[in-house]
Every structure is written in structure tokens, then in C-alpha cells.
C-alpha positions as MATLAB code, in Angstrom:
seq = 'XXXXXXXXXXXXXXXXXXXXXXXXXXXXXXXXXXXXXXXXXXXXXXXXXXXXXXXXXXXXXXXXXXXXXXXXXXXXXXXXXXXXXXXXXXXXXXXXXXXXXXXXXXXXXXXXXXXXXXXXXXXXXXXXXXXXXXXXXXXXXXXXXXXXXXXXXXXXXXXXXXXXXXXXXXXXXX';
ca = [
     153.956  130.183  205.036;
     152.879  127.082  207.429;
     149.786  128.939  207.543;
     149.087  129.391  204.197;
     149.540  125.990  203.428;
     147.311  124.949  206.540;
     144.557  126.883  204.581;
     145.083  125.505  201.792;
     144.759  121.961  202.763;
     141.303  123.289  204.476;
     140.385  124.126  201.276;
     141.269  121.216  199.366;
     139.705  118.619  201.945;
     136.177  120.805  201.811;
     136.249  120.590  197.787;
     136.816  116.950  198.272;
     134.260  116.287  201.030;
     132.021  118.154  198.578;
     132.834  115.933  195.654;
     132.061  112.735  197.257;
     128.920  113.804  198.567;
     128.124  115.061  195.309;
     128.988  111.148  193.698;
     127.129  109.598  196.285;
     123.847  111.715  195.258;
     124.686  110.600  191.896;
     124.389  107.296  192.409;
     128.098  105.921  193.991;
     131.259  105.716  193.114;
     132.442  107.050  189.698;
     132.854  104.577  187.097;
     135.984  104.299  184.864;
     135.184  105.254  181.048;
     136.623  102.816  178.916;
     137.687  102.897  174.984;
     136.928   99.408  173.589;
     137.212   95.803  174.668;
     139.943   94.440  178.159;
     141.268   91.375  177.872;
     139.308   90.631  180.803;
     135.905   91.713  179.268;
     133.525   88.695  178.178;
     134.283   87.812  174.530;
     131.778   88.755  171.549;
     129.181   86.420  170.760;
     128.303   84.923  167.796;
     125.828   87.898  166.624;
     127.860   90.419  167.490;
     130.860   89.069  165.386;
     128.558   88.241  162.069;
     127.982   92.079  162.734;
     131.704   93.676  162.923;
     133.117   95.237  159.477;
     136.930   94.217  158.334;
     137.915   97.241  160.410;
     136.237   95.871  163.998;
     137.014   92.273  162.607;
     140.777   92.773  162.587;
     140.685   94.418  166.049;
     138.602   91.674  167.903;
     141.107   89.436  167.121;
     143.067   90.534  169.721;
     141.249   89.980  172.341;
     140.443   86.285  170.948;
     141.968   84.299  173.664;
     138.848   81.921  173.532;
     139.413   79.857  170.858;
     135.516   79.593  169.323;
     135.741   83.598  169.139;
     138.717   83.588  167.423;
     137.538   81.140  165.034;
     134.032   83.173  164.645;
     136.469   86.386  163.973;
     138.813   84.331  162.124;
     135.915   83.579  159.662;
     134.660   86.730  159.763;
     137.447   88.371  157.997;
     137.047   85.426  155.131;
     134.059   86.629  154.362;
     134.820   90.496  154.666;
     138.225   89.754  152.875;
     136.679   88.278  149.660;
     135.184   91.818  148.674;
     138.373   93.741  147.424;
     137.259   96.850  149.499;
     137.290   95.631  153.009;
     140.998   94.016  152.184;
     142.782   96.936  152.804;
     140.838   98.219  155.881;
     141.137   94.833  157.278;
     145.428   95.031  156.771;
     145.481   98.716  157.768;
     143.672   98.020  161.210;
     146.252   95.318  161.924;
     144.255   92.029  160.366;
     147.494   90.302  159.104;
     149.210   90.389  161.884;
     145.855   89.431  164.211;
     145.145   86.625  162.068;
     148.575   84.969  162.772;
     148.441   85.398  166.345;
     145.216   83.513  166.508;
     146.927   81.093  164.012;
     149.982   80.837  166.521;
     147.452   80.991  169.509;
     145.256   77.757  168.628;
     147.781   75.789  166.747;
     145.496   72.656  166.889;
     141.879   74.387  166.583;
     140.978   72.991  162.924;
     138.674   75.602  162.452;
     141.307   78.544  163.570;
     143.614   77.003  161.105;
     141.662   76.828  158.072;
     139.544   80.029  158.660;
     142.861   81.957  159.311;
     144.619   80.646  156.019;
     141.246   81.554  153.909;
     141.341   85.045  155.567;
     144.760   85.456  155.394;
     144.776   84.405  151.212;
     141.566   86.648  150.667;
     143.725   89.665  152.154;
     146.842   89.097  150.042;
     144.597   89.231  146.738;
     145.105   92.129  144.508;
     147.585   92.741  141.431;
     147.439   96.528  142.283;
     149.897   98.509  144.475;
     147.986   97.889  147.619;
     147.728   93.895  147.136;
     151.743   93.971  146.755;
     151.981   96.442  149.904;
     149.531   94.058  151.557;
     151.448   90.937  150.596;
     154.749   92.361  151.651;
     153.093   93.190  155.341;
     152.196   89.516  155.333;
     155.788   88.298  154.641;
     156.717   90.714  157.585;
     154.030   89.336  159.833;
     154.848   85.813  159.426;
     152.367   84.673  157.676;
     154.658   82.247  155.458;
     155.374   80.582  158.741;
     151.997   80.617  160.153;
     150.689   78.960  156.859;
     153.009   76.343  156.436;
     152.839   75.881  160.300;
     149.129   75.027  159.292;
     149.701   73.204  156.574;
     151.738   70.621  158.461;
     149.507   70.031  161.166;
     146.569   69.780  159.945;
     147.263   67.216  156.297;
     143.482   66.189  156.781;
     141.881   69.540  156.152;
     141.313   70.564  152.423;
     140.631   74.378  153.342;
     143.536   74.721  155.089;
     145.464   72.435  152.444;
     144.098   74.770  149.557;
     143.913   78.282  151.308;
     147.557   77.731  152.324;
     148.748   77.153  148.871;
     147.184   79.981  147.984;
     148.457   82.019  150.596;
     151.711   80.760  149.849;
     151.544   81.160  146.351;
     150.378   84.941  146.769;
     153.595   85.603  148.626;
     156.016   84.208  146.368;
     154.979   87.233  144.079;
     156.245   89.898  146.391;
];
């Protein structure tokens, strides 16, 4: 048996000299395949954020540590959000919640503030089924809080002033 395993290990330690000699040829060390943005990764640029759908939008804003990003995304979304079809996408890929945790993220970031409450009252539109579904996730994400939050600390701003009420407004029909 000590054998057998003896051969073995000869075996396995020639298959992996071959494989590294093989990745040198090619080049190095293998690289790790990655599936989307790390938090560590450098964050999207202004181009590349006018470019992202509701769907893309909503996801980005999770990796918006840097406050101008999450401010481009955050404004992204308003404009997505105001065309009925890209509300639900935009809630469905996690939007809602996204939105507040930039809100809760850059609590003193004007622009933050009153892109997040125009996004956050485009995605609550809609007297159909969805809309209420939609405006009930809100509720459940805290957007009441985040709004009001807004709202308080930032008296100066008129978008946030007006896309709050309307946010808040919205959510008192659910």
C-alpha cells in the first residue's frame, strides 16, 4: 500500500511540474476569472455610468463607496426610472434597497440626497400591481426613513424637498 501511494504522489508531482511549465509558456501565472465589479476595483467613470441600463444601474450602486459615483449612479436611475419600463427592472435587480444605502452612505452629499429621493419617487410610480408591489418593497427597504432622513438635513434643497414629498406621498398609498 505505502508503495502505491509513493507512485501515486510520483504521478501527481509530474502532472503538476507539467502544468506549470505549461502556464509559464502561456504567459505566467494563471489569472483569476472574475464575475463583475470588487469592492476594491476602480469605480465607473462618468461615461460608463451615462451608459448602464436600470438593471446595471441598480447593481453599481453597490459598489458606490465613492461618493461622486454614487451620485452619477444615483442620477442615473432618475433618469432610467422616469420611463415606466425600466422601474421594475431597476426594483427587481435590488435598486430600492441600493438607493438607500447610498442615501444612508453619504448622508451629507447634497447631490446623493436629492438624486436618491428623485430615483427613489420615479421607482414607486405606478397605479398598477407592480407600482404597489414596488412601493411596498420600498416601505420594507427603508425608504420612508431614508427620505425623511433627507428631508431634514438638507431644508435648503428644493429637489430633495419636492422628490421626498413625493416619495413620501407614494408610500402612504401602500
Amino acid at each position: 500500500e505505502k508503495e502505491t501511494l509513493q507512485a501515486e504522489k510520483e504521478t501527481l508531482q509530474a502532472e503538476n511540474e507539467a502544468l506549470r511549465a505549461a502556464a509559464e509558456e502561456a504567459g505566467g501565472r494563471r489569472q483569476r476569472q472574475r464575475v463583475g465589479a470588487a469592492p476594491h476595483d476602480a469605480p465607473p467613470g462618468a461615461e460608463a455610468v451615462m451608459r448602464m441600463g436600470a438593471v446595471a444601474a441598480a447593481a453599481a450602486l453597490y459598489y458606490a463607496f465613492w461618493q461622486p459615483t454614487a451620485e452619477a449612479v444615483c442620477m442615473r436611475l432618475t433618469d432610467l426610472c422616469f420611463e415606466e419600463g425600466n422601474r421594475q427592472p431597476a426594483a427587481d435587480a435590488g435598486g430600492l434597497e441600493a438607493v438607500v444605502a447610498a442615501m444612508r452612505a453619504h448622508p451629507q452629499a447634497t447631490g446623493v440626497q436629492e438624486y436618491g429621493c428623485t430615483a427613489l419617487a420615479n421607482m414607486c410610480c405606478g397605479d398598477d400591481a407592480a407600482g404597489l408591489a414596488r412601493r411596498q418593497r420600498a416601505v420594507q427597504a427603508g425608504v420612508v426613513g431614508a427620505v425623511a432622513t433627507a428631508m431634514q438635513a438638507h431644508p435648503q434643497s428644493q429637489l430633495v424637498q419636492s422628490f421626498g414629498q413625493q416619495a413620501h406621498d407614494l408610500l402612504q398609498r401602500v
